[in-house]
Each structure stands twice: as structure tokens, then as C-alpha cells.
Coordinates of C-alpha atoms and ligand atoms in Angstrom, one line a residue:
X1 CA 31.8 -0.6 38.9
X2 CA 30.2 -3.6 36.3
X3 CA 32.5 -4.3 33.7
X4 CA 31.4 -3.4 30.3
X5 CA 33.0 -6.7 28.8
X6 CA 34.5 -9.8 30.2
X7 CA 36.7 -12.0 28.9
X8 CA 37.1 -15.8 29.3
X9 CA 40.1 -18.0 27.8
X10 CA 43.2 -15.9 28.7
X11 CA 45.5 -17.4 26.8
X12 CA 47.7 -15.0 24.5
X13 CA 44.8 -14.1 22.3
X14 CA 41.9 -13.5 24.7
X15 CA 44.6 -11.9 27.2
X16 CA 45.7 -9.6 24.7
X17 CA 42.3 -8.4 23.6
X18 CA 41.5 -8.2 27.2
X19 CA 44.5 -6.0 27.4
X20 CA 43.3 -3.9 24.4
X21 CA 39.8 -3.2 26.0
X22 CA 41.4 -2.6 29.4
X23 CA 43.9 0.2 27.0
X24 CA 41.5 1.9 25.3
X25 CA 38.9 2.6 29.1
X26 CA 36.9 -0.1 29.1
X27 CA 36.5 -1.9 32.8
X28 CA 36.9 -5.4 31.7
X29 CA 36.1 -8.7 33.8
X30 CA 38.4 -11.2 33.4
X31 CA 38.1 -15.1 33.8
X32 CA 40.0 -18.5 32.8
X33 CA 39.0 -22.3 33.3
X34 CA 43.1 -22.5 35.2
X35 CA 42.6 -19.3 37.7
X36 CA 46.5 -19.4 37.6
X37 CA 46.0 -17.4 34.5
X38 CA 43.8 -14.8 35.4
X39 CA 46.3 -13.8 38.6
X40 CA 49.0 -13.9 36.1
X41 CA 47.1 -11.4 33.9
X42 CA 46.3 -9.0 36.7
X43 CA 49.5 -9.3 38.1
X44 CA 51.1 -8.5 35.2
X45 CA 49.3 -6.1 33.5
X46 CA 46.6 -5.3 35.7
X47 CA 48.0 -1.7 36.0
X48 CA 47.5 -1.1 32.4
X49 CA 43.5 0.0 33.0
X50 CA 40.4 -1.5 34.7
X51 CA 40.2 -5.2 35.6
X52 CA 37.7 -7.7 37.7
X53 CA 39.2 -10.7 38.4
X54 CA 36.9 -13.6 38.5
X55 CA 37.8 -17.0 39.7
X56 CA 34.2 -18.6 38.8
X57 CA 32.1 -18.6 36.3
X58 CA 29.3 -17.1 38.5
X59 CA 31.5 -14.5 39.8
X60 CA 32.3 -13.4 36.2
X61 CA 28.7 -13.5 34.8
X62 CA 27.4 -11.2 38.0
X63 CA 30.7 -8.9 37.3
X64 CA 29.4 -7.2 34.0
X65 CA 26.6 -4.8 33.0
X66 CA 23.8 -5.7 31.5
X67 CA 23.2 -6.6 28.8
X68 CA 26.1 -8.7 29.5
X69 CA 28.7 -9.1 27.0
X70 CA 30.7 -12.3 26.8
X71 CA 33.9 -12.8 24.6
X72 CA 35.4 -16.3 24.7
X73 CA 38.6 -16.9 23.7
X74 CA 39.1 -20.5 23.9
X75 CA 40.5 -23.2 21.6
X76 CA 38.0 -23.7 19.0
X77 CA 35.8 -26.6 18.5
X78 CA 34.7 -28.6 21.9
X79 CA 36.0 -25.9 24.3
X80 CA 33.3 -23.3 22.8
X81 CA 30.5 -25.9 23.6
X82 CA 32.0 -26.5 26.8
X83 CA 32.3 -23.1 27.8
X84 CA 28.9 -21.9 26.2
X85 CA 27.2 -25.0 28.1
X86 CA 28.7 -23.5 31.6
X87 CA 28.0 -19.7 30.8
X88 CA 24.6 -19.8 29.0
X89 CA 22.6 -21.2 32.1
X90 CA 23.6 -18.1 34.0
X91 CA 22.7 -15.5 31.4
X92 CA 19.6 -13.4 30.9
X93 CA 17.7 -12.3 28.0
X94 CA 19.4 -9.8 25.5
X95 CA 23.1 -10.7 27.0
X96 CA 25.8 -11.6 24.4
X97 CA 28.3 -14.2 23.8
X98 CA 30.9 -13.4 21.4
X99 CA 33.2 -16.3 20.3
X100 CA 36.6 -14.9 18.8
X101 CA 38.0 -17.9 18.5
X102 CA 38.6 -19.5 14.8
X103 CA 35.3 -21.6 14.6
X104 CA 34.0 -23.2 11.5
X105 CA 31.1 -21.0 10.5
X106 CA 28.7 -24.3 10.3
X107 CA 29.4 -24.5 14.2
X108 CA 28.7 -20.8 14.6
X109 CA 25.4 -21.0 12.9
X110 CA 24.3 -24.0 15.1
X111 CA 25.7 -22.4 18.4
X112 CA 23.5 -19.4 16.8
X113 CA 20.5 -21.0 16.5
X114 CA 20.2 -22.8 19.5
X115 CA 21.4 -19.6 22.1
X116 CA 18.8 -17.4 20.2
X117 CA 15.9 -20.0 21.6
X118 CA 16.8 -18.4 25.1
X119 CA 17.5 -15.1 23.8
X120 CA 21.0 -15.0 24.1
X121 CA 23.1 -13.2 21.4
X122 CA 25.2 -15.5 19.8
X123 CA 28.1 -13.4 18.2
X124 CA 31.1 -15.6 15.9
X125 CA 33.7 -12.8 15.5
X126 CA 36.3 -13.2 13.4
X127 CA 39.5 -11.8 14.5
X128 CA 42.7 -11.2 12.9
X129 CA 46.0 -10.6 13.2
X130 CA 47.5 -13.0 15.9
X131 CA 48.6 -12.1 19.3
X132 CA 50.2 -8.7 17.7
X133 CA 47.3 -8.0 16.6
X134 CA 44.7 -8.5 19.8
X135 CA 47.0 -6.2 21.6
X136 CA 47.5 -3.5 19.3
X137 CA 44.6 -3.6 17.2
X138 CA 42.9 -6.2 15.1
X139 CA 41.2 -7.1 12.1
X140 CA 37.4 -8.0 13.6
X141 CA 34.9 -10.0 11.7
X142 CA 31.6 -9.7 13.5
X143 CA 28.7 -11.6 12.6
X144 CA 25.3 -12.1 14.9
X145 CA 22.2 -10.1 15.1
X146 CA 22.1 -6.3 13.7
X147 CA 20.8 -5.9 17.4
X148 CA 23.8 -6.9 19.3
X149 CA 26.3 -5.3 16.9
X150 CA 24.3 -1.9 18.1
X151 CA 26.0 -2.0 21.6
X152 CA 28.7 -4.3 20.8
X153 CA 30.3 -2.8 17.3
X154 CA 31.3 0.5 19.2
X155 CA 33.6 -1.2 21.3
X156 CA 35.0 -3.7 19.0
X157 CA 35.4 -0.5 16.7
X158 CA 37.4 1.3 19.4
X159 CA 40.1 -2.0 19.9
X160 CA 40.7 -2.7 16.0
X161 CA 43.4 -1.5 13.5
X162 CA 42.8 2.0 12.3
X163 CA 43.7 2.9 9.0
X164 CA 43.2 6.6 7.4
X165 CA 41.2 6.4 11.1
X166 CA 39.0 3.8 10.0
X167 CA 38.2 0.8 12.0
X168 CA 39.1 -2.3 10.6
X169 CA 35.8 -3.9 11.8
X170 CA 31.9 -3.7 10.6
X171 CA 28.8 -6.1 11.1
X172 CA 29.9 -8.8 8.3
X173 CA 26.0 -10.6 8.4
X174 CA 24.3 -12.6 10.4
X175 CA 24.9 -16.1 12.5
X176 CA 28.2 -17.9 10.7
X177 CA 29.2 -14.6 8.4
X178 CA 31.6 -13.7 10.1
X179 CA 33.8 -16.7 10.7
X180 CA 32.7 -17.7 7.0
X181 CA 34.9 -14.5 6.1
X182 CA 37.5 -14.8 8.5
X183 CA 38.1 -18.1 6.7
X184 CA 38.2 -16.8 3.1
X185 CA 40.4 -14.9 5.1
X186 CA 42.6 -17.7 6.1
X187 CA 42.4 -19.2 2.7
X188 CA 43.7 -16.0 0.9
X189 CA 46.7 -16.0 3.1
X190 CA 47.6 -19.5 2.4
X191 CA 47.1 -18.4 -1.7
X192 CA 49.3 -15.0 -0.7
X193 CA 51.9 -17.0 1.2
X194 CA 52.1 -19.6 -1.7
X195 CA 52.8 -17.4 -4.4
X196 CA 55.4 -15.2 -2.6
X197 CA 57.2 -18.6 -2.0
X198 CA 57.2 -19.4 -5.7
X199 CA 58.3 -15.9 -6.7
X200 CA 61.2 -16.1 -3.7
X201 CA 62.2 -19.9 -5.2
X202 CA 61.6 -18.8 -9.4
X203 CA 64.7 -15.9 -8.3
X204 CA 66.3 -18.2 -6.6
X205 CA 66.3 -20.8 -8.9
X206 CA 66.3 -19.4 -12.0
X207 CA 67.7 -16.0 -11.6
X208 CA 70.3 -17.5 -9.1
X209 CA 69.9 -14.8 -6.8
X210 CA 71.0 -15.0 -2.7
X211 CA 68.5 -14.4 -0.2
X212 CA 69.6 -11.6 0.6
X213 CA 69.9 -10.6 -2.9
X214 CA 66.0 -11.6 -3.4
X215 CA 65.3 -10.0 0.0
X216 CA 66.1 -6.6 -1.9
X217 CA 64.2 -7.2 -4.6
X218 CA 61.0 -7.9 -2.1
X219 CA 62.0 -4.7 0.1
X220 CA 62.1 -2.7 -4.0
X221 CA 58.5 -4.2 -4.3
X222 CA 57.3 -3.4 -1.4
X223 CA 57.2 0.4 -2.1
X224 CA 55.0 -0.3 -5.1
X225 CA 51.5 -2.1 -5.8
X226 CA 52.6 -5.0 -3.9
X227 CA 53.3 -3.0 -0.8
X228 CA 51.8 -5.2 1.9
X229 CA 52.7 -6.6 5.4
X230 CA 53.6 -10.3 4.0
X231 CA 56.0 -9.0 1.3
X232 CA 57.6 -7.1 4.4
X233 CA 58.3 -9.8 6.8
X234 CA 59.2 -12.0 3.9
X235 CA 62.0 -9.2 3.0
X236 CA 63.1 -9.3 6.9
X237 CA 62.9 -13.3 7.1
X238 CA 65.5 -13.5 3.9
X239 CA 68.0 -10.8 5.3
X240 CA 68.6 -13.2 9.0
X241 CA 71.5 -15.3 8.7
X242 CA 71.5 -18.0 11.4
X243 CA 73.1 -17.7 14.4
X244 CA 74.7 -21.1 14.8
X245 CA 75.7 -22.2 11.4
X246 CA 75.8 -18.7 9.4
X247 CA 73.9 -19.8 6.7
X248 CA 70.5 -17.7 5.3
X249 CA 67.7 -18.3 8.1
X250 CA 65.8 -20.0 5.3
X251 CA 68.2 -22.6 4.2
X252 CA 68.2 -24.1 7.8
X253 CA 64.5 -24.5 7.9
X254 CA 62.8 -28.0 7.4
X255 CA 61.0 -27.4 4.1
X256 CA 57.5 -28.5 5.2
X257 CA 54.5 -26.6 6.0
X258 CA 52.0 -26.7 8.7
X259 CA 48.7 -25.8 8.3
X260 CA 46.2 -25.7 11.2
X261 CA 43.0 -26.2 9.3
X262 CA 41.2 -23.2 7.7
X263 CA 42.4 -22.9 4.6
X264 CA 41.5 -26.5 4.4
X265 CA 38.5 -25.5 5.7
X266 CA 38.1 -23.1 2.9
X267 CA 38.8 -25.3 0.3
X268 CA 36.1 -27.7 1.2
X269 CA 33.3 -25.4 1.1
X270 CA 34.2 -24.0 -2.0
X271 CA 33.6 -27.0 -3.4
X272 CA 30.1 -27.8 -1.0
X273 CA 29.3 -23.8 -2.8
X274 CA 30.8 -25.1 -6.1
X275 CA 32.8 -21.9 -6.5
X276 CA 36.4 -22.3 -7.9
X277 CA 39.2 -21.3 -6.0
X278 CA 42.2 -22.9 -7.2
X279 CA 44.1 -20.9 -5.9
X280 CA 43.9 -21.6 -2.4
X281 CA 43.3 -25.1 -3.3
X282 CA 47.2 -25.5 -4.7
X283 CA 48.4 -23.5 -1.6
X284 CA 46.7 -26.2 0.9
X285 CA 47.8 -28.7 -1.4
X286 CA 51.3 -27.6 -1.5
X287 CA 51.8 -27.5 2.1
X288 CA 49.9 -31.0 2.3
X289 CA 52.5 -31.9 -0.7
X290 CA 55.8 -30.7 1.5
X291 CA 54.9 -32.4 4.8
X292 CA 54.9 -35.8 2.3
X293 CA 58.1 -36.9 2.6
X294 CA 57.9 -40.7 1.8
X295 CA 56.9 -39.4 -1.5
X296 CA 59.3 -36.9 -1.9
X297 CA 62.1 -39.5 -1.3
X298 CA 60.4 -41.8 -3.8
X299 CA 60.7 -39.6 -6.1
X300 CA 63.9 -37.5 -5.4
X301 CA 65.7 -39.2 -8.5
X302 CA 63.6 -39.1 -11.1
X303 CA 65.0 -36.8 -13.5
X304 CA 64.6 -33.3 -14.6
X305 CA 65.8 -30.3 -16.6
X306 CA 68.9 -28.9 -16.9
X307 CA 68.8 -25.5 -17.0
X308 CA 71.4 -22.5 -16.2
X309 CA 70.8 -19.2 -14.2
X310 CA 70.4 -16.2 -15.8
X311 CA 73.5 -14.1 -16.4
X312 CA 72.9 -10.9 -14.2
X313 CA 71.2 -8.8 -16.5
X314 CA 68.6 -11.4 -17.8
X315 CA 68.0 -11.9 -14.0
X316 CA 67.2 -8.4 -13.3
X317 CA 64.6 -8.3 -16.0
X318 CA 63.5 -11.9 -14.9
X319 CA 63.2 -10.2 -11.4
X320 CA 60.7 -7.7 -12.9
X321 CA 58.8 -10.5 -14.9
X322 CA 58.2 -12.4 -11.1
X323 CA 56.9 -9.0 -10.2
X324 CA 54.4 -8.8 -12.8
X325 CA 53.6 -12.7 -12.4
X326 CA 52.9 -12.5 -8.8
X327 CA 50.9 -8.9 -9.2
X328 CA 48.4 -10.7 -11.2
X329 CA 48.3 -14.1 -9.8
X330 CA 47.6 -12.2 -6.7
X331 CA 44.6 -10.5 -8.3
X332 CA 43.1 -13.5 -9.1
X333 CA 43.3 -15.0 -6.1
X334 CA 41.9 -12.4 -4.5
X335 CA 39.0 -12.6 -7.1
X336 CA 38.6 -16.1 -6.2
X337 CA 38.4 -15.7 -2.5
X338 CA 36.0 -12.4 -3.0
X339 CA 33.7 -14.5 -5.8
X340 CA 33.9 -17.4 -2.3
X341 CA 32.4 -14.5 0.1
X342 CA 29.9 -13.5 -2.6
X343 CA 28.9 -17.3 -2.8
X344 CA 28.6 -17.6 1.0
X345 CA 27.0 -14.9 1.2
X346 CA 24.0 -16.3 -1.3
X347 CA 23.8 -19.3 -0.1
X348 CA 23.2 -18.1 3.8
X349 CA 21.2 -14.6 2.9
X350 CA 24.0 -12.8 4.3
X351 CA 24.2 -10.0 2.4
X352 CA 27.6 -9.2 2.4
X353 CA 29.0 -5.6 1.6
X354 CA 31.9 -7.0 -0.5
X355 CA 33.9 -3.6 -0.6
X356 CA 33.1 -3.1 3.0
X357 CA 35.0 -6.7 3.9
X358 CA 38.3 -5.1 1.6
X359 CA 38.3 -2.1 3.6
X360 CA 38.8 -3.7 6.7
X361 CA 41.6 -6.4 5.8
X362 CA 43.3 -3.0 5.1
X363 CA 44.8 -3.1 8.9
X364 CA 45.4 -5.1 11.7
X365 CA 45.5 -8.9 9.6
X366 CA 48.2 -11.0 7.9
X367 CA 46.9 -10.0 4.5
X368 CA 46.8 -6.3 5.0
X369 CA 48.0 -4.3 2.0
X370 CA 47.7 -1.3 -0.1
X371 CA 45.9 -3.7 -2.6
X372 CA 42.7 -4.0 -0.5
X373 CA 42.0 -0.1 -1.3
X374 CA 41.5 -1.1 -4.8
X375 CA 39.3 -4.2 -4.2
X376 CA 37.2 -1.6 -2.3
X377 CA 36.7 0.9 -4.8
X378 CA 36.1 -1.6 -7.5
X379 CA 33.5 -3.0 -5.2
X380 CA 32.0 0.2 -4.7
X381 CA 32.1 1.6 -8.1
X382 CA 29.8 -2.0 -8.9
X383 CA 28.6 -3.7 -6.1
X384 CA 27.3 -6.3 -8.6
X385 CA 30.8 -7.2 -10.0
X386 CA 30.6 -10.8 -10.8
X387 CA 34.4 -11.1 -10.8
X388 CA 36.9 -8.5 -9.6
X389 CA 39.5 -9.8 -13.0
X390 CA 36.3 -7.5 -14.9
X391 CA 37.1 -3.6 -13.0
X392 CA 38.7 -1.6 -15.0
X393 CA 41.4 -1.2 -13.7
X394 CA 42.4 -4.6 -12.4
X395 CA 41.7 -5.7 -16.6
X396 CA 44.3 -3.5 -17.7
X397 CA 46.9 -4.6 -15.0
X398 CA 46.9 -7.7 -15.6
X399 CA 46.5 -7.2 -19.6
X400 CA 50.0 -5.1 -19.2
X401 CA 51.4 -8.3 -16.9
X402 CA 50.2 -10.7 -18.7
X403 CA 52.8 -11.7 -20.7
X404 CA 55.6 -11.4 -18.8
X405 CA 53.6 -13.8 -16.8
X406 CA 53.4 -16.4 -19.4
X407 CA 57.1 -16.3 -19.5
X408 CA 57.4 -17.2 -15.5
X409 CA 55.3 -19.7 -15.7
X410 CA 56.9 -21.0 -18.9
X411 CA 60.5 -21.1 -17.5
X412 CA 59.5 -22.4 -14.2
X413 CA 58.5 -25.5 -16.8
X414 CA 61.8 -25.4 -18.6
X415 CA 63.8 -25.4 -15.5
X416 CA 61.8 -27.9 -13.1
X417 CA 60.8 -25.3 -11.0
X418 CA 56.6 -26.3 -9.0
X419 CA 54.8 -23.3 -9.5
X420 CA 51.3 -24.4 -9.0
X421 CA 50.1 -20.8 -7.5
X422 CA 51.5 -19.0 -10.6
X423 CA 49.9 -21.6 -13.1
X424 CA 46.8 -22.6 -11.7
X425 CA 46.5 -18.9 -11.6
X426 CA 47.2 -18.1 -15.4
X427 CA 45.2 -20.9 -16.1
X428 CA 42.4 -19.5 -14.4
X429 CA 42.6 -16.5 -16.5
X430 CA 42.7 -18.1 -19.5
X431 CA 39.6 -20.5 -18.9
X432 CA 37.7 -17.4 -18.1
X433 CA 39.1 -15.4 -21.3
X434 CA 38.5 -19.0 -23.3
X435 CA 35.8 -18.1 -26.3
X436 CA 35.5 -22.0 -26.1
X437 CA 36.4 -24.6 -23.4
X438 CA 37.1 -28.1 -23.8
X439 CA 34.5 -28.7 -21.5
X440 CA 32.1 -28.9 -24.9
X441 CA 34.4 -32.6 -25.2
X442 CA 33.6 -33.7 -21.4
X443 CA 30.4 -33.1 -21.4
X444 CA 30.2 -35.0 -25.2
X445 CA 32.2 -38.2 -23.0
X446 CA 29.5 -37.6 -20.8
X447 CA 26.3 -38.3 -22.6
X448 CA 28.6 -41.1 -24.6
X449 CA 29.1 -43.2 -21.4
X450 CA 26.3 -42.3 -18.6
X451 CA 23.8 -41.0 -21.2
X452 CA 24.3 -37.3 -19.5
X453 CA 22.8 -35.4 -22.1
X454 CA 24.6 -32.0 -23.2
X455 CA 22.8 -29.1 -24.6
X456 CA 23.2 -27.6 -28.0
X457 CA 25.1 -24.2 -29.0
X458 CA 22.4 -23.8 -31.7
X459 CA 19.1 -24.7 -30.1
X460 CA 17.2 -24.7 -26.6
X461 CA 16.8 -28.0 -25.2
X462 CA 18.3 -31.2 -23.6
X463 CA 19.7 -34.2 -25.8
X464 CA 21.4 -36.7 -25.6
X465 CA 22.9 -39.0 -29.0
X466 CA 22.4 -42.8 -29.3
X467 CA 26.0 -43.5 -29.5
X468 CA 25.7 -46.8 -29.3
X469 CA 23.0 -46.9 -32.4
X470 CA 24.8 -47.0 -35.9
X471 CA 23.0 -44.1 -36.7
X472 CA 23.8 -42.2 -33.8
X473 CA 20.6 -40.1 -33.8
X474 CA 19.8 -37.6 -31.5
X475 CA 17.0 -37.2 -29.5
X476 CA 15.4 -34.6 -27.5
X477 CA 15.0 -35.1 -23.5
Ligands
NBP501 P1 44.3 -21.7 22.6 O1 43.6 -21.9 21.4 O2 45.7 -22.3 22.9 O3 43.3 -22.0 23.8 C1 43.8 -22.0 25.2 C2 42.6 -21.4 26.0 O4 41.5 -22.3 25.9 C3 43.0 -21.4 27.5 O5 42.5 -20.3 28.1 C4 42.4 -22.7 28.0 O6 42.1 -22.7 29.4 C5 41.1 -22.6 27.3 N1 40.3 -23.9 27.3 C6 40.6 -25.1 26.7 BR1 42.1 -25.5 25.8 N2 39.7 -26.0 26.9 C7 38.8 -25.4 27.7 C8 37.5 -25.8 28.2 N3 37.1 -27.0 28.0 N4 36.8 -25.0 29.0 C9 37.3 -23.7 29.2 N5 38.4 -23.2 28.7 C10 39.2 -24.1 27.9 O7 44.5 -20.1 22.8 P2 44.8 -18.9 21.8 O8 46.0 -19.2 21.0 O9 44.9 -17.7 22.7 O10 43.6 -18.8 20.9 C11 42.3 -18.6 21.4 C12 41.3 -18.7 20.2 O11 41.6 -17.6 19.3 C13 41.4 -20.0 19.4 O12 40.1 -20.3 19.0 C14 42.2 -19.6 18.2 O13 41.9 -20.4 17.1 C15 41.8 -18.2 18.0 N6 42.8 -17.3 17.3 C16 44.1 -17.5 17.5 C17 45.0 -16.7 16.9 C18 46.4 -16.8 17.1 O14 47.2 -16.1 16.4 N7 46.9 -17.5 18.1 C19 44.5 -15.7 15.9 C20 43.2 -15.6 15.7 C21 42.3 -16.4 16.4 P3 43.2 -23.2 30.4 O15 44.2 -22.1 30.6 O16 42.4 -23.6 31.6 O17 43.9 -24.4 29.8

């Protein structure tokens, strides 16, 4: 029998998804540059459903029905090309190639454009959840023609996270939509991760609470409004003690972040889209910040405040303060990353159903929380929402949090404590709420120094004021 899919890059994510297909009935043709690697699947797991081997490119491509459809899981960037340059000769018209792997969107849309010259469907696919999530069901971010999602979206339906029986996957847009929103994706996780790390160090070190005292706490919130899958690994991570010295896990960790690249990635095009996302921006930078250590020593003695834990009680109360803090911080970096999509989505014609990308982050990915419901059903009570801090609901939550929020951020001041997530994040909120921003004064500097020009509160026009004149007279431009 033709295989209804086949697989190329078997590493753990495209072996895993190849797995999943295999699971859920599909006959699924399987091929790897290293053939070592296709024996090692089928000898493995080749008894968990229906696989073709394929030691050749040629073999592989004449192994599946037609229309043919294609998923590469390779390492993103020149591998893609590489791999698209060897398969595409050998397809026909109508056949598919889906690339799961994390590529920028940019190289999507130009691996789109050329492959749709020879009729080939050119499908960037977002995918989500790591090599958990491939096998047991993923987030999927499919982007690409309407046409190939008709035959195709069935099957990637059938292999993602299910949640109230729900696939986590639906046709984002076309060409690079889909690995455009798999990197707001990315970028939101960073913002997540960040301020979960500044709660986790504010009860730490201002509450003076143990990990595994602070682990509580998260394990408390998780069975609210902050219920989510990164709340509950961070929970697990602060409750393991290290084997060989018996400290907290956490405390024998080299306090420096990695990042491989999107969320940098996200923060660039933000500002190509002019769209302000601070919040992800601190996260990137943070991590960027942490790997610095030549600064870090450089600096390690300059001074700072003195302050004292809380007494139990005040920490207890501080504890619900960091609750509040990171409930609303969170909301508005999830309004940030949403008002990102809506910007993308502009800018490319993409058309984006913004409630329809909340509903399927709700399984299978790193974000995934009981939150996303909400985003959903303020995106599809008004799919015109300019920003998600102006639902209803999400107003009045973060009215009610609000000030305990201003007192995190304040005592995370008084005792030295970085808390860039938290207070780009308030900041943000208050620049929105602002009657009046100082950017009335910039702009004035301006039209002082490079003759700018600014316009007027009280009348339509452009001006600009001879400042250097004694007079200073304005004129219209
Ligand atoms: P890697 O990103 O580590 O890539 C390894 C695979 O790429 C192997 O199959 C390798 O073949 C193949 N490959 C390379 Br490298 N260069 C090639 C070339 N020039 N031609 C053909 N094949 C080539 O694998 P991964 O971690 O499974 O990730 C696969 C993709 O999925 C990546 O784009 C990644 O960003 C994305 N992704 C990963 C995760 C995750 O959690 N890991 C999550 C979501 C998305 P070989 O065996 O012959 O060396």
C-alpha cells in the first residue's frame, strides 16, 4: 500500500510525529539523509502501525499517494533548502511539502513562492510542544494554500492535542502565517518563562521563602487562573533536591539562559512591524543579560539595598500580591504577543482568526493553559479588539490586581531585586491608561534639533517652531 504521508529528518521530532501518524492508522513512509536512522526507527518502533522504509530519496517520493505529502523535519535554515532542492525535482503537480521545522516565516514565504511556480504546495507548519509533544499530540500551526490544508488539515487534526475533543490545529493563513505564529509563540514563552522567574526570585528574596516553600505556593496557584503547564513543571523543578550535593535542584544550576533564536526572532520583527512588545523584549534581554558574565563580575560590587524578609505573615500576603502581579503582567504580555499576530497578520493579508490561534495553544504546547479559553472568548465576543487589556473581563482583573502589583514592583525596587517582566509590564499599562504621555516633550526636542515638526492638540496641521529665531514663531508645513 502508498503511504498517505512520509516523513523525512527522523530525528526526535520528525521520528516522533512519524510515530504519531503511524499511532493514529496512517501508513507512513519514512526517510533520513543517515539511513542508520530510519532502521533504527523501524526497528524500534516499527510494530507500533504502518511503515515504508525508504533509503533514497526516490524510493521515498514513489512510496506515497498522490498528491504526495511531504513533512520535513530537519534542522531549520540550510537543511530545508537542501532537502527541498533534492525532493522538489521529483515531485508532481498538486503534491505537498510541509516543513515542521522552526523556520523564520520570511524563509517560509520565499520557499512558498518559489515551489508554488511548479505547483508544489509549500506548507510551513508550526509545531509545538517538543518531542512530548510530536508523540503524543501537538500544538500545529499550519500555514500554505486553503487547497492543501483541504487534504492535509484532516490528518494533522487527527495527531494534535485534543482539548474538550478539539484539535489543537486549524489553517493559521497563507505562505509564512504559520511559522509567523509559532514564533509569537516562542516569544510568549520566553515573556511567560520570565515572569514566573521573577515571581519564583521576588518570594525568594523578599518573602525569604525555600523552594520548596515557593514550590507550594506555585502548586496553590496552579489550581486557579494561573493554572497552566509552566506553572506546573516549575512547581515540580523547585521540589527536586540534588542528588549529589542535597541542595534545591535550582541552586546548583549555572544561572544563565540559553536561547535558540525565536524569541529573538520575535523581537526583531516587532520592531520591522513597529508593534510594542516589551515584554518579550525584557525576557530575550534578560537571558542575553545572564549569559554576560564579564559584566556581571564588573559589577558584582557595586552596592545595593539593604532590605530584610518579610516576617511570615507579611510573606504570605506578599505571596498573594506575586500572584496578582504575575496574573496581570501575564495578561499583558499576552496582549502584546496577540496585538504582534494581529500586526503580522496586516501586514502579509493573512487574515488571522485571532480567537481561533488561543484556542489551539490550549493543548499540546509549552504555553498551554486555562488562560487561553479566555483570550478566545474575548476574541470572539469582538473580533475587532484592538487590545485584549480592553475585554471586559480582562479590564476588571487587572483593575482588582493592580495595586497589589504596584507594590511588587515597588519592593522589588526597595530591595534590589531585577524585575524587568513585572515593570516593563506595569509600565505598559500605565502608558496605555496615560491621558497624556511625555512623548508631547520628545517630539517638542524633536522639531527643536532636526526641525521634525509635531502637530498641534488644538488644530489640524504640521508645524514646526523657529527655535532658533528670537521670536520663536511657528509656521505651518
Ligand atoms: P535537529 O534540528 O537536530 O535536526 C536533525 C535532523 O536534520 C536529522 O534528521 C539530520 O539528518 C537532518 N539534517 C541535517 Br542536520 N542537515 C541535513 C541536510 N543537509 N539534509 C538532510 N537532512 C539534514 O532535529 P530535531 O530536534 O528533531 O528538530 C527538527 C526540526 O523541528 C527543527 O527544525 C527544529 O527546530 C524543529 N522543532 C524542534 C522542537 C524540539 O523540541 N526539538 C520543537 C519544535 C520544532 P542526519 O540524521 O542525516 O544528520
Amino acid at each position: 500500500a502508498k503511504a498517505q504521508i512520509g516523513v523525512t529528518g527522523l530525528a526526535v521530532m520528525g521520528r516522533n510525529l512519524a510515530r504519531n501518524f503511524a499511532r493514529n492508522g496512517y501508513t507512513v513512509a519514512v526517510h533520513n539523509r543517515t539511513p542508520a536512522r530510519t532502521r533504527a526507527l523501524i526497528e524500534e518502533f516499527g510494530h507500533e502501525g504502518s511503515f515504508v522504509p525508504a533509503e533514497s530519496p526516490e524510493e521515498f517520493v514513489a512510496s506515497l499517494e498522490r498528491p504526495r505529502r511531504l513533512l520535513v523535519m530537519v534542522k531549520a535554515g540550510e537543511p530545508t533548502d537542501e532537502v527541498i532542492r533534492e525532493f522538489a525535482p521529483l515531485l508532481e503537480d498538486g503534491d505537498m511539502i510541509i516543513d515542521g521545522g522552526n523556520a523564520h516565516f520570511a524563509d517560509t514565504r520565499r520557499r512558498e513562492a518559489a515551489l508554488r511556480e511548479h505547483g508544489i504546495h509549500f506548507v510551513g507548519t508550526g509545531v509545538s510542544g517538543g518531542e512530548e509533544g510530536a508523540l503524543h499530540g501537538p500544538s500545529i500551526m499550519p500555514g500554505g494554500s486553503v487547497e492543501s490544508y483541504r487534504t492535509l488539515g484532516p490528518m494533522l487534526e487527527k495527531i494534535s492535542a485534543k482539548v474538550d475533543g478539539a484539535p489543537c490545529c486549524t489553517h493559521i493563513g497563507a505562505d509564512g502565517a504559520g511559522h509567523f505564529v509559532k514564533m509569537v509563540h516562542n516569544g510568549i514563552e520566553y515573556a511567560d518563562m520570565q515572569l514566573i522567574a521573577e515571581a519564583y526570585d521576588l518570594l525568594r528574596g523578599v518573602a525569604g521563602m525555600t523552594p520548596a516553600r515557593i514550590a507550594e505556593t506555585f502548586r496553590r496557584w496552579n489550581t486557579g487562573r494561573l493554572d497552566s503547564y509552566l506553572i506546573e513543571i516549575t512547581a515540580d523543578i523547585l521540589t527536586h533536591t540534588d542528588a549529589a550535593t542535597g541542595k534545591p535542584f535550582v541552586d546548583v544550576v549555572e544561572d544563565q539562559a540559553e536561547q535558540k533564536g525565536t524569541g529573538r526572532w520575535t523581537v526583531q520583527i516587532a520592531l520591522d512591524l513597529g508593534v510594542p512588545v516589551p515584554g518579550i523584549a525584557e525576557a530575550v534581554f534578560a537571558r542575553s543579560l545572564s549569559g554576560h558574565t564579564h559584566l556581571r563580575a564588573a559589577a558584582r560590587s557595586l552596592p545595593g539595598p539593604r532590605g530584610n524578609t518579610l516576617d511570615p505573615k507579611s510573606a504570605e500576603r506578599f505571596a498573594d500580591q506575586v500572584e496578582h502581579a504575575l496574573y496581570a503582567s501575564k495578561i499583558v504580555s499576552y496582549a502584546q504577543g496577540w496585538n504582534m499576530i494581529q500586526a503580522g497578520s496586516a501586514e502579509y493579508g493573512w487574515d488571522i482568526d485571532l480567537g481561533a490561534v488561543a484556542a489551539i495553544w490550549r493543548g499540546g504546547c509549552i504555553i498551554r493553559a486555562a488562560f487561553l479559553d479566555r483570550i478566545r472568548a474575548a476574541y470572539d465576543a469582538d473580533r475587532t479588539l484592538p487590545t485584549l487589556l480592553a475585554d471586559a473581563q480582562f479590564a476588571k482583573e487587572i483593575g482588582e490586581a493592580q495595586s497589589a502589583w504596584r507594590t511588587v514592583v515597588a519592593a522589588a525596587g526597595e530591595h534590589g531585586i531585577p524585575a524587568p517582566g513585572f515593570s516593563a509590564a506595569l509600565s505598559y499599562y500605565d502608558a496605555l491608561r496615560a491621558e497624556r504621555l511625555p512623548a508631547a516633550l520628545t517630539q517638542a526636542q524633536r522639531d527643536y534639533f532636526g526641525a521634525h515638526t509635531y502637530r498641534r492638540v488644538d488644530r489640524k496641521g504640521t508645524f514646526h517652531t523657529r527655535w532658533a529665531d528670537e521670536d520663536r514663531s511657528e509656521a505651518e508645513v
